[in-house]
Coordinates of C-alpha atoms and ligand atoms in Angstrom, one line a residue:
Chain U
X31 CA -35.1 -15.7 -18.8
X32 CA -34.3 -17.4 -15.9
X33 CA -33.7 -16.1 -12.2
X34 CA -30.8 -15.8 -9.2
X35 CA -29.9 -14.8 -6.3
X36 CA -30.1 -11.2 -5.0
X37 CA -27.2 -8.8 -5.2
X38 CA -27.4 -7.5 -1.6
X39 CA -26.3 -10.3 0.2
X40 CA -23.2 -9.5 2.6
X41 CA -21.1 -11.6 5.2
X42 CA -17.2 -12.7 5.1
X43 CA -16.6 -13.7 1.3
X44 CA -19.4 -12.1 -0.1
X45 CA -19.4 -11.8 -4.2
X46 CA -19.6 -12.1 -7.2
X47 CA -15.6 -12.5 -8.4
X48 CA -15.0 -15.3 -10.2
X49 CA -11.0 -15.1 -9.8
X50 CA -9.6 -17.0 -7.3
X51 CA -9.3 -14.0 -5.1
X52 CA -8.2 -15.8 -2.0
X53 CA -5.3 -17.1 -3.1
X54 CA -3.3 -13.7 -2.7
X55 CA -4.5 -12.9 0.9
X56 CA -3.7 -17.1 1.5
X57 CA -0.4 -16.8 -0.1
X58 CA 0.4 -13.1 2.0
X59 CA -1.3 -14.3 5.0
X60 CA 1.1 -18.0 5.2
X61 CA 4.0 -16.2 3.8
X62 CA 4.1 -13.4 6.9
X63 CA 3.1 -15.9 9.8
X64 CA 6.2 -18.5 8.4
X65 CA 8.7 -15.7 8.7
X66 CA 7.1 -14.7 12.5
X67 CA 7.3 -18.3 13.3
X68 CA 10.4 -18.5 11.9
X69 CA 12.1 -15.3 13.3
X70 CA 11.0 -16.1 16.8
X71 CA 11.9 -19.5 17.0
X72 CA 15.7 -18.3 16.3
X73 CA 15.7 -15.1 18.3
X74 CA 14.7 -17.4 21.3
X75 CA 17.3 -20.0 20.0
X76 CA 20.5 -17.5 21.6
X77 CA 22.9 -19.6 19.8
X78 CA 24.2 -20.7 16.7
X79 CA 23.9 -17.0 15.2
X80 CA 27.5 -16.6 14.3
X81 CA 30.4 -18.4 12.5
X82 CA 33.6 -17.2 11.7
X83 CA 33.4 -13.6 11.0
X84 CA 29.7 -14.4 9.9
X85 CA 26.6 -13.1 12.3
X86 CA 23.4 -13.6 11.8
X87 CA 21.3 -10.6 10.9
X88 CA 18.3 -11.0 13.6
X89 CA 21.3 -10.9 16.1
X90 CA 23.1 -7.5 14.6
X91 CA 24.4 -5.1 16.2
X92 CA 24.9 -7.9 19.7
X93 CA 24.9 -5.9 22.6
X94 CA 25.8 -8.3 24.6
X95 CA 26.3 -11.7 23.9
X96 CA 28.9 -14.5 24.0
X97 CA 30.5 -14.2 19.8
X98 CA 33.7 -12.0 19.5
X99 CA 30.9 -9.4 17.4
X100 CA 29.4 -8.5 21.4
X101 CA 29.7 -4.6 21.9
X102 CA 29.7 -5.1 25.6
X103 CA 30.7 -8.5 26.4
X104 CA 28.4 -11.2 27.4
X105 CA 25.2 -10.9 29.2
X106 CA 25.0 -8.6 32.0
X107 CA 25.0 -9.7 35.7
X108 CA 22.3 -7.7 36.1
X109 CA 20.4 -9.4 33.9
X110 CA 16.9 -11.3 35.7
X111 CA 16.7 -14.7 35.5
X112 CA 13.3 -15.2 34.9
X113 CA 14.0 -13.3 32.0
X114 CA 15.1 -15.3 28.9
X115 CA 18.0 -14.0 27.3
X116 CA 19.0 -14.3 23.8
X117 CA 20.9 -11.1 22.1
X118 CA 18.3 -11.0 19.2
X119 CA 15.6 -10.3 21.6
X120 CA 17.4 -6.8 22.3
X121 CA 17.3 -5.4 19.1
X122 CA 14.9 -7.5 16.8
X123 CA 11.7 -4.7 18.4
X124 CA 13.4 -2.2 15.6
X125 CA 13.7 -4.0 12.8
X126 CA 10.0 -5.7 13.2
X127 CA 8.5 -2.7 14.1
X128 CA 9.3 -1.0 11.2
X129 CA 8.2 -3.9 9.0
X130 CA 4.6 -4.2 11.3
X131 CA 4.2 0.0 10.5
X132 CA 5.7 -0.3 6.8
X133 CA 2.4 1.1 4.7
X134 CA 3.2 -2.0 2.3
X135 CA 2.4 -4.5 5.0
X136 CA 0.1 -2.9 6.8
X137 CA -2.6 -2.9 3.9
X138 CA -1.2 -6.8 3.1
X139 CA -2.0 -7.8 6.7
X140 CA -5.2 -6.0 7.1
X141 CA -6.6 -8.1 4.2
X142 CA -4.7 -10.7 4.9
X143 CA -4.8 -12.2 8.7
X144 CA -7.8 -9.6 9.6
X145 CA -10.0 -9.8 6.3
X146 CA -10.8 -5.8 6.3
X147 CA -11.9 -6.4 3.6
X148 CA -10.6 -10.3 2.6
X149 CA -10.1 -9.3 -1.1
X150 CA -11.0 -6.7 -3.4
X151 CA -15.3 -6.4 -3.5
X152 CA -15.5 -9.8 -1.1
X153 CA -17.6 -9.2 1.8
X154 CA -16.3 -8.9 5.8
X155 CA -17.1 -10.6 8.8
X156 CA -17.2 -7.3 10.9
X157 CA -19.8 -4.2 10.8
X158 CA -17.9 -1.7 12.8
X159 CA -14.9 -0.1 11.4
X160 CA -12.5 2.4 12.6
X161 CA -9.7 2.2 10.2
X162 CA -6.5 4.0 11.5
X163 CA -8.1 7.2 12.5
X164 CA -8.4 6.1 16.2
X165 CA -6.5 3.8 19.1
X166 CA -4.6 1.6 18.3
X167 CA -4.4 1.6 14.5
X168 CA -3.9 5.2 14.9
X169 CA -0.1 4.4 16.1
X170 CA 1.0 2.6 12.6
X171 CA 1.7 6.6 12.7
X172 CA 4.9 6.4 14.4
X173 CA 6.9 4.5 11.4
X174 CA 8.6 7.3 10.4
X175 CA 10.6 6.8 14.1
X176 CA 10.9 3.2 13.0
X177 CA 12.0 4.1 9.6
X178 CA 15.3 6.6 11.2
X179 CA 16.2 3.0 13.5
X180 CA 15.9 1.5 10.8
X181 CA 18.5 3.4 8.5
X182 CA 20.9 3.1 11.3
X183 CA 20.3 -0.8 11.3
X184 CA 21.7 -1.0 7.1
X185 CA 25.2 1.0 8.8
X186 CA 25.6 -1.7 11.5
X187 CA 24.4 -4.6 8.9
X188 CA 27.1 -2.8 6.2
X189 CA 29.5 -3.4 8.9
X190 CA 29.0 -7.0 9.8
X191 CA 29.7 -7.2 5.5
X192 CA 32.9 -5.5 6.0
X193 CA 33.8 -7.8 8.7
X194 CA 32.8 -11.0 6.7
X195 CA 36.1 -9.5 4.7
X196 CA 38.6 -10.8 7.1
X197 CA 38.2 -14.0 8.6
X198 CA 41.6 -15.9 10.8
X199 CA 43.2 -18.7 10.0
X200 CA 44.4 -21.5 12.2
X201 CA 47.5 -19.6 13.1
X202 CA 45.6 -16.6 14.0
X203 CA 46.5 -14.3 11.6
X204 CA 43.7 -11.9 9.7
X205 CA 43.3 -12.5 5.8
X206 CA 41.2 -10.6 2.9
X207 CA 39.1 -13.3 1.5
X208 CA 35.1 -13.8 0.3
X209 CA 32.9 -16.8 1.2
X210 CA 29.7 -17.4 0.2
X211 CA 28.5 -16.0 3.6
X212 CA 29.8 -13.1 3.0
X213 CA 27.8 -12.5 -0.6
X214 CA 24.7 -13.8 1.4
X215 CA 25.6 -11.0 4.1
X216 CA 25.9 -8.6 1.0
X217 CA 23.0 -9.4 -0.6
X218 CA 21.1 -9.0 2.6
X219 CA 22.3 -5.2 3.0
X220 CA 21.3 -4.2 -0.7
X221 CA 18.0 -5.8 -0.3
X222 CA 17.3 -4.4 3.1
X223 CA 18.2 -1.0 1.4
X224 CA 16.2 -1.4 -1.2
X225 CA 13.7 -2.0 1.1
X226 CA 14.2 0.9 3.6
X227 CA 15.3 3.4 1.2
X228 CA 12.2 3.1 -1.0
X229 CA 9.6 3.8 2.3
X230 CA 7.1 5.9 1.8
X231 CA 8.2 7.9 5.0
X232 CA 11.6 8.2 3.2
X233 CA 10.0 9.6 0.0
X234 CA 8.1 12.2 1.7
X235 CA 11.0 13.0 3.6
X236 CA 13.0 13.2 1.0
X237 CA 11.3 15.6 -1.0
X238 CA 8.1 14.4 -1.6
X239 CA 7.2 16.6 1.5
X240 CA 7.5 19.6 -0.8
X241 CA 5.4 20.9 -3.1
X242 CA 8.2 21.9 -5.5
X243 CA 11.2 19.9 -6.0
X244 CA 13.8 22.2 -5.4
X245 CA 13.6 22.6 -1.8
X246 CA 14.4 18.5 -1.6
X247 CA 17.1 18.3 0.9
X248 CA 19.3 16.5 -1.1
X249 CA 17.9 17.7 -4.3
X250 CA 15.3 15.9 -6.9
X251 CA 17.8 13.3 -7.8
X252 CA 17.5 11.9 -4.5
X253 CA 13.7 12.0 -4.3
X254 CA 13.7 10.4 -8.0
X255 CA 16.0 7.8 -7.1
X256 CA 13.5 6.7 -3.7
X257 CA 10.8 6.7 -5.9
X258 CA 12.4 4.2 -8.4
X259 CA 12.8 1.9 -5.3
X260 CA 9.7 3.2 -4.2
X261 CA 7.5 1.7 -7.3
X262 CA 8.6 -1.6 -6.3
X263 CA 8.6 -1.0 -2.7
X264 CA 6.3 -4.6 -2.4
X265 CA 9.0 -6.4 -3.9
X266 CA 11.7 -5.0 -2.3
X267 CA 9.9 -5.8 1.0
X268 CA 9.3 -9.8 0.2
X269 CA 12.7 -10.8 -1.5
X270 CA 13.9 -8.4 1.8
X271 CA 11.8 -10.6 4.5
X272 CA 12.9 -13.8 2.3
X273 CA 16.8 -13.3 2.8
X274 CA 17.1 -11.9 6.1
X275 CA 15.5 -15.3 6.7
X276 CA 17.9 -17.0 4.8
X277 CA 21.2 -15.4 5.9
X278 CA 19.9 -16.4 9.5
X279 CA 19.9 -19.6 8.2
X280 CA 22.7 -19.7 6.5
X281 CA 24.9 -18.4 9.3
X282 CA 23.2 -20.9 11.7
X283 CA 23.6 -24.0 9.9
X284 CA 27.6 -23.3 8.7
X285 CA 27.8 -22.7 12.7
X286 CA 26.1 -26.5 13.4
X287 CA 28.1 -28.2 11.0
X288 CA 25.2 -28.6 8.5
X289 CA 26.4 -26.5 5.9
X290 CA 30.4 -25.9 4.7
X291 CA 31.2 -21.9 3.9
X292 CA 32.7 -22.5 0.4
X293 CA 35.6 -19.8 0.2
X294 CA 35.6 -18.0 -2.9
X295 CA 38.9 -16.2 -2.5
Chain R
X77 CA -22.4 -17.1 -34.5
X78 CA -21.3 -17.5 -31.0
X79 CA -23.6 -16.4 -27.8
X80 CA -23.3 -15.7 -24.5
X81 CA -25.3 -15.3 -21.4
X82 CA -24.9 -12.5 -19.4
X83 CA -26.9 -12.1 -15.9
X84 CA -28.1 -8.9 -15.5
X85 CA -29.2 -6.8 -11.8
X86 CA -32.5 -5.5 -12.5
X87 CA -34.9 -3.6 -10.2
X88 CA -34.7 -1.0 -7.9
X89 CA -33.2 0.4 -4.4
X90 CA -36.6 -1.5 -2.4
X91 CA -36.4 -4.9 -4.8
X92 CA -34.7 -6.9 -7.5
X93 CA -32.9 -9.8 -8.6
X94 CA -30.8 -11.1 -11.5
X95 CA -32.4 -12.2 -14.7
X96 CA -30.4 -14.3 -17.7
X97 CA -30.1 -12.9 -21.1
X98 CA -28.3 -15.2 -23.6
X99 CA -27.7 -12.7 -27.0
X100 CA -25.1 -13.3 -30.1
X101 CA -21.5 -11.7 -29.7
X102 CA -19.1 -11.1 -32.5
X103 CA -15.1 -10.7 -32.1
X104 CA -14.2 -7.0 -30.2
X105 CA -17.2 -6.5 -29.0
X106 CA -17.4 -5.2 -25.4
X107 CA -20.1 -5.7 -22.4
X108 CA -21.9 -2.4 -22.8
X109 CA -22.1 -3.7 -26.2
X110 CA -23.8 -7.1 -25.1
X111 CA -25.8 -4.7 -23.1
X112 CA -27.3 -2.3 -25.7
X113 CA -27.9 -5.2 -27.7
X114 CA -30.0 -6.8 -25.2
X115 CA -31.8 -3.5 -24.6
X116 CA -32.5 -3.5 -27.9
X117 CA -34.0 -7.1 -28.6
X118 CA -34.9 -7.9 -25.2
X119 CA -35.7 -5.7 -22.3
X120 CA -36.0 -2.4 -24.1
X121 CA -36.5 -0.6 -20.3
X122 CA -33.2 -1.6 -18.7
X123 CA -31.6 0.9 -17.5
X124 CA -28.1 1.9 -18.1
X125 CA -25.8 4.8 -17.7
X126 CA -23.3 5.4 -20.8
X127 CA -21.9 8.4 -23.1
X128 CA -18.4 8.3 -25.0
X129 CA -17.9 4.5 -25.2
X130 CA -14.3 5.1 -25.4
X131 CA -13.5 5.1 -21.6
X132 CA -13.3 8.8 -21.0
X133 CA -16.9 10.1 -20.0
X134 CA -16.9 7.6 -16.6
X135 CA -20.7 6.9 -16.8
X136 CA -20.8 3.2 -17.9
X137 CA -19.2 2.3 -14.3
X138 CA -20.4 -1.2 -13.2
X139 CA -19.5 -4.8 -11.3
X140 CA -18.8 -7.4 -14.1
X141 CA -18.4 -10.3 -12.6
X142 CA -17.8 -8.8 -9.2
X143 CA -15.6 -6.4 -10.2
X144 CA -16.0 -2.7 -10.4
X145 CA -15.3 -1.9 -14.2
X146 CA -16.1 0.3 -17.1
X147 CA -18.7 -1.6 -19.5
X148 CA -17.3 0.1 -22.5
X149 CA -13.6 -0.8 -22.0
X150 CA -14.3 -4.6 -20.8
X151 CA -13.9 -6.6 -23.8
X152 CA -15.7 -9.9 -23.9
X153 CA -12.2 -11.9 -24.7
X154 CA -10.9 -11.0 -21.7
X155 CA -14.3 -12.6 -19.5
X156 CA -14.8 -16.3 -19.0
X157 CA -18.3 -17.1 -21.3
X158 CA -19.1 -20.7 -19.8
X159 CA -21.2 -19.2 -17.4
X160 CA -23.4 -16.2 -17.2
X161 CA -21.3 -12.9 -17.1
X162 CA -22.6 -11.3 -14.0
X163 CA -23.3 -7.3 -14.2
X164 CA -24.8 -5.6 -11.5
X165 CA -25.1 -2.0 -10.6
X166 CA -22.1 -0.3 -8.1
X167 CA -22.4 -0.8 -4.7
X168 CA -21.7 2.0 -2.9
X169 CA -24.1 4.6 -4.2
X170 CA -28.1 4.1 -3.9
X171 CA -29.6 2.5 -6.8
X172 CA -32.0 4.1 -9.0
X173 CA -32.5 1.3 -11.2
X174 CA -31.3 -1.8 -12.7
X175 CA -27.5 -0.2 -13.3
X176 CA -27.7 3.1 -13.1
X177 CA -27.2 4.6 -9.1
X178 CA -27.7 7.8 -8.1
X179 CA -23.4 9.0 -7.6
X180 CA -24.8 12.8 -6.6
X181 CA -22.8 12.0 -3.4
X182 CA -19.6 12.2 -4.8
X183 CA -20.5 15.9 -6.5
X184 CA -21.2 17.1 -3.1
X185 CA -18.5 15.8 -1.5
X186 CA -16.3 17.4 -4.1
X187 CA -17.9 21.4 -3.4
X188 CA -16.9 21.1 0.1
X189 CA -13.0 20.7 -0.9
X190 CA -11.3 23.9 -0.3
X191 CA -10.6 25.8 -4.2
X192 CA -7.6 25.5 -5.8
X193 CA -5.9 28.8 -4.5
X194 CA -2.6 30.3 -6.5
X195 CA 0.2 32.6 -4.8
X196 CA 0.2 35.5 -6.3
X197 CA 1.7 35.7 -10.0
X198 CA 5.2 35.8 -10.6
X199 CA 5.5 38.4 -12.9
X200 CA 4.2 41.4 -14.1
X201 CA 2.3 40.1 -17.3
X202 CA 0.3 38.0 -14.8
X203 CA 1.7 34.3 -15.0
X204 CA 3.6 31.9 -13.2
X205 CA 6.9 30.4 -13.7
X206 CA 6.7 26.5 -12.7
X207 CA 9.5 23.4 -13.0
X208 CA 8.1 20.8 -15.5
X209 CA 8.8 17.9 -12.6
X210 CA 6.3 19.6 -9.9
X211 CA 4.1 19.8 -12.8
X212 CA 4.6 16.1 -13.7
X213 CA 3.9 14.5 -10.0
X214 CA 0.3 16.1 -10.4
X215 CA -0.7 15.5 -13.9
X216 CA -1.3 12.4 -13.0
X217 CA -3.8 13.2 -11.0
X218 CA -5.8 15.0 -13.5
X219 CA -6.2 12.2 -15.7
X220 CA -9.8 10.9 -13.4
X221 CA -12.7 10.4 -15.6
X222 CA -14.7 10.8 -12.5
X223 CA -16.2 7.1 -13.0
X224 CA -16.3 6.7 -9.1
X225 CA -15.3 2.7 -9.5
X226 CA -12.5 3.6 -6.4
X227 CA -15.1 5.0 -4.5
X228 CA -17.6 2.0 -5.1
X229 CA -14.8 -0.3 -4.6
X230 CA -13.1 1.3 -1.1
X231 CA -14.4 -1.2 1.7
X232 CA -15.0 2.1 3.6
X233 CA -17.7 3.6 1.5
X234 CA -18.9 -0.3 0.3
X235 CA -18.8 -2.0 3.4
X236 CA -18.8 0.6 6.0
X237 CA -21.1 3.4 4.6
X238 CA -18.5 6.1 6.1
X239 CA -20.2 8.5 3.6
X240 CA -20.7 11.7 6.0
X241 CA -17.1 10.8 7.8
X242 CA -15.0 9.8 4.5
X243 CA -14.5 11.5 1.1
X244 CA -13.2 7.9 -0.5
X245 CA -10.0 7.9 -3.3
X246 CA -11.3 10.1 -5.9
X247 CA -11.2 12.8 -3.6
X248 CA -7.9 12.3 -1.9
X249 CA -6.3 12.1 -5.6
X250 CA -8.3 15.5 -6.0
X251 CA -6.8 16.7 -3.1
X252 CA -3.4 15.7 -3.5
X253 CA -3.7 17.4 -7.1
X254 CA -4.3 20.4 -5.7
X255 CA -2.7 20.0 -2.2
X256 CA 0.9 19.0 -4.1
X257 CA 0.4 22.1 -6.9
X258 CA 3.3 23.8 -6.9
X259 CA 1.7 27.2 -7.4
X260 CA -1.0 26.4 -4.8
X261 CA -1.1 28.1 -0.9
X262 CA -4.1 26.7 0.2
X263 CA -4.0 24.4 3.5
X264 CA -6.0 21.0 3.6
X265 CA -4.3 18.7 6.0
X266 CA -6.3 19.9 8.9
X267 CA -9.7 19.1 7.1
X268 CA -7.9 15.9 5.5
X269 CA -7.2 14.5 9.0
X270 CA -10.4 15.4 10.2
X271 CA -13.6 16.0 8.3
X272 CA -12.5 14.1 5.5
X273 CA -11.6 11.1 7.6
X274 CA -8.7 10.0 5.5
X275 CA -7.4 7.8 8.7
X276 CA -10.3 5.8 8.0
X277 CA -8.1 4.2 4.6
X278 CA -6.4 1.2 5.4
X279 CA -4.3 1.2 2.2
X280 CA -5.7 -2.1 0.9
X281 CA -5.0 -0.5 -2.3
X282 CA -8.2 -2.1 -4.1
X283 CA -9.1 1.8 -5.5
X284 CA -5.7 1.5 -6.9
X285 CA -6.5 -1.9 -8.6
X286 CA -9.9 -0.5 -10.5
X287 CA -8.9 2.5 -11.8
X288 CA -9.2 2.7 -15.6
X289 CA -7.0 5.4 -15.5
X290 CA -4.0 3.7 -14.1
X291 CA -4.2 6.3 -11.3
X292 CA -1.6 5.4 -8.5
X293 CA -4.1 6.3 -6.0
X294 CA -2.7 4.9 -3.0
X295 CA 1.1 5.1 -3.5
X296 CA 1.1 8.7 -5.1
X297 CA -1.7 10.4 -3.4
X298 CA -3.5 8.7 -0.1
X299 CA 0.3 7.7 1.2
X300 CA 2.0 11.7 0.6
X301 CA -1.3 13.0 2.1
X302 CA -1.1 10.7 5.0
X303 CA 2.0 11.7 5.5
X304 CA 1.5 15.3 5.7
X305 CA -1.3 14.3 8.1
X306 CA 1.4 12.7 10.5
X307 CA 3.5 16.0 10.2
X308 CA 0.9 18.0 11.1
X309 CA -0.7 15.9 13.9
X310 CA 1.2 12.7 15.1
X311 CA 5.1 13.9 14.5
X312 CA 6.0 14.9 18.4
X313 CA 9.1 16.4 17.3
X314 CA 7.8 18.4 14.1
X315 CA 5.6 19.5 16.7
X316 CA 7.9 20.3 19.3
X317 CA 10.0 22.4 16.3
X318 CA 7.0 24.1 15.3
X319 CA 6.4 25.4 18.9
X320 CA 10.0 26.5 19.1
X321 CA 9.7 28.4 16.4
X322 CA 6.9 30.1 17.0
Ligands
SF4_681 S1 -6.5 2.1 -0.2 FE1 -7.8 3.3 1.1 S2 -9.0 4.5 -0.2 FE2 -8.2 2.9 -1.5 S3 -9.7 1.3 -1.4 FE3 -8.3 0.8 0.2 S4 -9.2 1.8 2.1 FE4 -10.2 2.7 0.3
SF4_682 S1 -9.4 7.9 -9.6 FE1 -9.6 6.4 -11.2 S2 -11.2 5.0 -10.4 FE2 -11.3 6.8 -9.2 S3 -12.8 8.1 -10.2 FE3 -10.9 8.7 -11.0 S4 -10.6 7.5 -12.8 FE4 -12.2 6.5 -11.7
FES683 S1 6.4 2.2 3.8 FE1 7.2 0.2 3.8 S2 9.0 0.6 4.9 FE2 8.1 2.5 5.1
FES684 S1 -19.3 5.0 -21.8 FE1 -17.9 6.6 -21.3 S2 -16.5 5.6 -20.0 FE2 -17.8 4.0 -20.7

C-alpha cells in the first residue's frame, strides 16, 4: 500500500485526467485566432476582393468601394483620412459579432483563450467568477440582434451567387456560365446557412419559444428542421469559419493572378 | 489472472490522501467491481456509496481518473491499467468519507423549485389532451438518475462554490422539464434569472459531456431557458411590445 499526493490541490491545469485534454482547447484556441488573424489581415488589405463577377465574402454587401459590386460608388469624400478605409471594415462588425455571441463559440472560447475552466475537471488560474450574469459578459445577450443581421447577410451573400452566374466576355456582352468560383461562392451560402439557420436564437424563435408546438410561427416542421441543423450547430460553425476563409481566398488570389478560375460551363 | 492497481481517495473532509491497492480483475468487470473486491480483501472500512449496479440508482457517482463517472457503468476495458486507476470522491459536495460526500445540497436546492403546476383539465372526466411532440422535447428530461456528476463537474459549483447563487445542470434540466411542459402555467424565468443564477453558466458544456444519461443538458435545456431569460429581461423590443400591450 503505497502513498500520493492529495486530491485537493487546485491552480490552472489541476487533475487527475489522464486524456490529453489540452489538445481540444489548443486545437479550438489556434484554430479561432488563425481565422482573426487571417480575416483582419484581408479586411485591412481593401483590395484584391473581387474578380470577374466574383467578390469576396468579408467584402459583401460593398457599400462603397472601387468593384462594379459598390452600392454607392467609391469611397465617400467625406470620408477622414486618418481613418483607414477598406469596404470590409463597414460591414465585417455583423458578421463577427454574431460569430463572437454565437452560444457554440462562446463556451469554445471561454475554455479556450480564457481557461474558465481549461478543460473538463482541470483546474483555473482565476478565483473570482462572474460568468455572464453581469457587465460585460452579460451582453453575449444581444445575439439574437446579431442573429436577424445576420439572416439578411445569407440574402446579399445568395446574391453575389446569382451574380457569379453571368460573367462578360471580351466583347462585353453578358453570358450564363459556372466557374469554380462560383461553386466556392455556393458552397459558402449553404454552409453559412447551415450555420445561421441552426442558432440557438433561431430555434427558440422558431418554435422552441413555445411550450407546445402548434403555436410555432411557421409550424413544427420548421422548428424540426432548425433543430436537425441545430444538432450539428458546432460543425456547421467550423466547416462555416473554414470556407468563408477560403472563398476570400480564392477570390483574392484568381484577382492577383495566382490562381486561374477554371470555367465549368 | 491479470491485476491492476487502482489508487483510491481515502479519508475525510479535514485529511486524507491516496493509497494503492493492486487486486485481480477478470474480463467485464467494472470499477465498483474492483472496488467491492478491495473492500472485501483489503480495507473492509472504505467507504462507498452504491445500490442498483446497473446505472439507474445514481449513487456510485465518482472521478475515475479525473473524470466524473458512474463506478458501476465504467468498465475496466475502457481504462488504461499501466498505471494506477485513480478514484477519488466528487468534488463539489463536502466529503464525508473516502468516496462517499454528503450531496444533501442538491435535495434542497430542488424543494425551492416552484411545483409542477397544470392548467386546468381539458375535459370533463378530468384529463388532458397533449401532442406527442411537446411530450417528446421533455421526456428527455426525465430520464436523470439524479447522480449529480453535472453538478460535480460544472466549474461553477467545482471551482467557484456558487452554491447559494447557482442551482448547477441538474436543476436547469429540471426546470426546463417542467418550465417547457406543455400542460404547465407556472412562471420560472424570473427566479431562473435571478435566484437561480443561471447567467452564471458559461456553456462549456462539460455537464453535457458526463451525463450517463445522454442528457443534452446544455443544447436542450440551459440554451432554451437562457433564452427565455433574454425575452424576459435583455430583449429591448420584447420589452418595448410588452409595455405596449399592456
Ligand atoms: S454548460 Fe453551464 S451548467 Fe454545464 S458545466 Fe458548463 S457552466 Fe456548468
Ligand atoms: S442530468 Fe445527467 S449527469 Fe446530471 S444528475 Fe441527471 S443523469 Fe446525472
Ligand atoms: S448560437 Fe451559434 S449562431 Fe446563434
Ligand atoms: S450503483 Fe446505481 S448507478 Fe451505479
Amino acid at each position: 500500500m503505497a502513498q500520493a499526493a492529495a486530491s485537493t490541490k487546485r491552480g490552472l491545469g489541476t487533475t487527475e485526467r489522464r486524456d490529453l485534454w489540452w489538445v481540444e482547447p489548443l486545437a479550438v484556441g489556434l484554430g479561432l485566432l488563425g481565422f482573426i488573424t487571417y480575416a483582419t489581415w484581408a479586411a485591412f488589405q481593401g483590395n484584391h476582393y473581387s474578380f470577374g463577377p466574383y467578390i469576396s465574402p468579408f467584402y459583401s454587401p460593398e457599400v462603397f468601394g472601387d468593384s462594379q459590386h459598390s452600392w454607392f460608388g467609391p469611397v465617400p469624400a467625406w470620408w477622414p483620412a486618418f481613418l483607414p478605409f477598406s469596404p470590409a471594415l463597414l460591414i465585417l462588425w455583423a458578421p463577427g459579432g454574431f460569430r463572437l455571441t454565437c452560444y457554440y463559440y462562446r463556451g469554445s472560447y471561454y475554455k479556450a483563450l480564457w481557461a474558465d475552466p481549461p478543460a473538463c475537471a482541470v483546474g483555473e488560474p482565476r478565483g473570482g467568477y462572474r460568468g455572464e450574469r453581469s457587465f460585460p459578459l452579460i451582453i453575449q445577450n444581444v445575439h439574437r440582434y446579431f442573429l436577424y443581421l445576420a439572416v439578411l447577410f445569407l440574402f446579399f451573400l445568395a446574391y453575389d451567387v446569382w451574380k457569379a452566374l453571368w460573367f462578360t466576355d471580351a466583347a462585353g456582352a453578358v453570358h450564363f456560365g459556372i466557374g469554380v468560383g462560383t461553386i466556392v461562392l455556393a458552397v459558402n451560402v449553404i454552409l453559412l446557412g447551415s450555420y445561421a439557420l441552426g442558432c440557438h436564437s433561431m430555434r427558440h424563435l422558431i418554435g422552441g419559444r413555445h411550450d407546445e408546438l402548434k403555436n410555432a410561427i411557421f409550424g413544427r416542421n420548421c422548428y424540426n428542421c432548425v433543430t436537425v441543423l441545430n444538432r450539428n450547430h458546432m460543425r456547421w460553425a467550423w466547416f462555416s469559419l473554414f470556407w468563408v476563409a477560403f472563398s476570400d481566398v480564392y477570390v483574392r488570389l484568381c484577382s492577383m493572378g495566382v490562381w486561374t478560375d477554371w470555367r465549368i460551363i | 489472472m491479470a491485476s491492476a492497481t487502482f489508487s483510491i481517495w481515502r479519508g475525510t473532509a479535514e485529511q486524507g490522501k491516496f493509497f494503492n491497492y493492486t487486486t485481480e480483475i477478470s474480463e467485464g468487470m467494472v470499477v465498483l467491481d474492483a472496488v467491492h473486491k478491495i473492500q472485501a480483501e483489503q480495507a473492509n472500512d472504505l467507504a462507498v456509496r452504491w445500490n442498483c449496479k446497473a446505472g439507474k440508482c445514481g449513487s456510485c457517482s465518482a472521478e475515475i481518473n479525473g473524470m466524473p463517472r458512474l463506478m458501476c457503468m465504467t468498465r475496466l476495458n475502457q481504462l488504461p491499467l499501466e498505471r494506477p486507476v485513480t478514484i477519488e470522491p466528487m468534488k463539489s459536495f463536502p466529503l464525508i468519507k473516502d468516496l462517499v460526500t454528503d450531496v444533501s445540497w442538491n435535495f434542497r436546492v430542488k424543494k425551492q423549485i416552484k411545483q409542477f403546476k397544470p392548467r386546468p383539465p381539458d375535459v370533463p372526466d378530468g384529463s388532458w389532451r397533449m401532442q406527442q411532440e411537446d411530450v417528446d422535447r421533455v421526456q428527455e428530461f426525465r430520464k436523470c438518475i439524479e447522480c449529480f456528476l453535472c453538478q460535480d463537474v460544472c466549474h461553477v459549483l467545482r471551482e467557484h462554490h456558487k452554491h447559494e447563487e447557482f442551482i448547477g445542470p441538474r436543476f436547469f434540466v429540471y426546470v426546463a422539464a417542467l418550465e417547457m411542459h406543455p400542460l404547465d402555467m407556472e412562471n420560472r424565468v424570473e427566479e431562473l434569472a435571478k435566484a437561480k443564477g443561471i447567467g452564471y453558466c458559461n456553456i462549456t458544456k462539460c455537464c453535457t459531456k458526463v451525463c450517463p444519461e445522454s442528457i443534452t443538458i446544455t443544447d436542450n435545456a440551459i440554451i432554451p431557458l437562457k433564452e427565455r431569460v433574454v425575452d424576459e429581461f435583455y430583449d429591448p423590443i420584447k420589452r418595448l411590445f410588452r409595455r405596449l400591450r399592456r
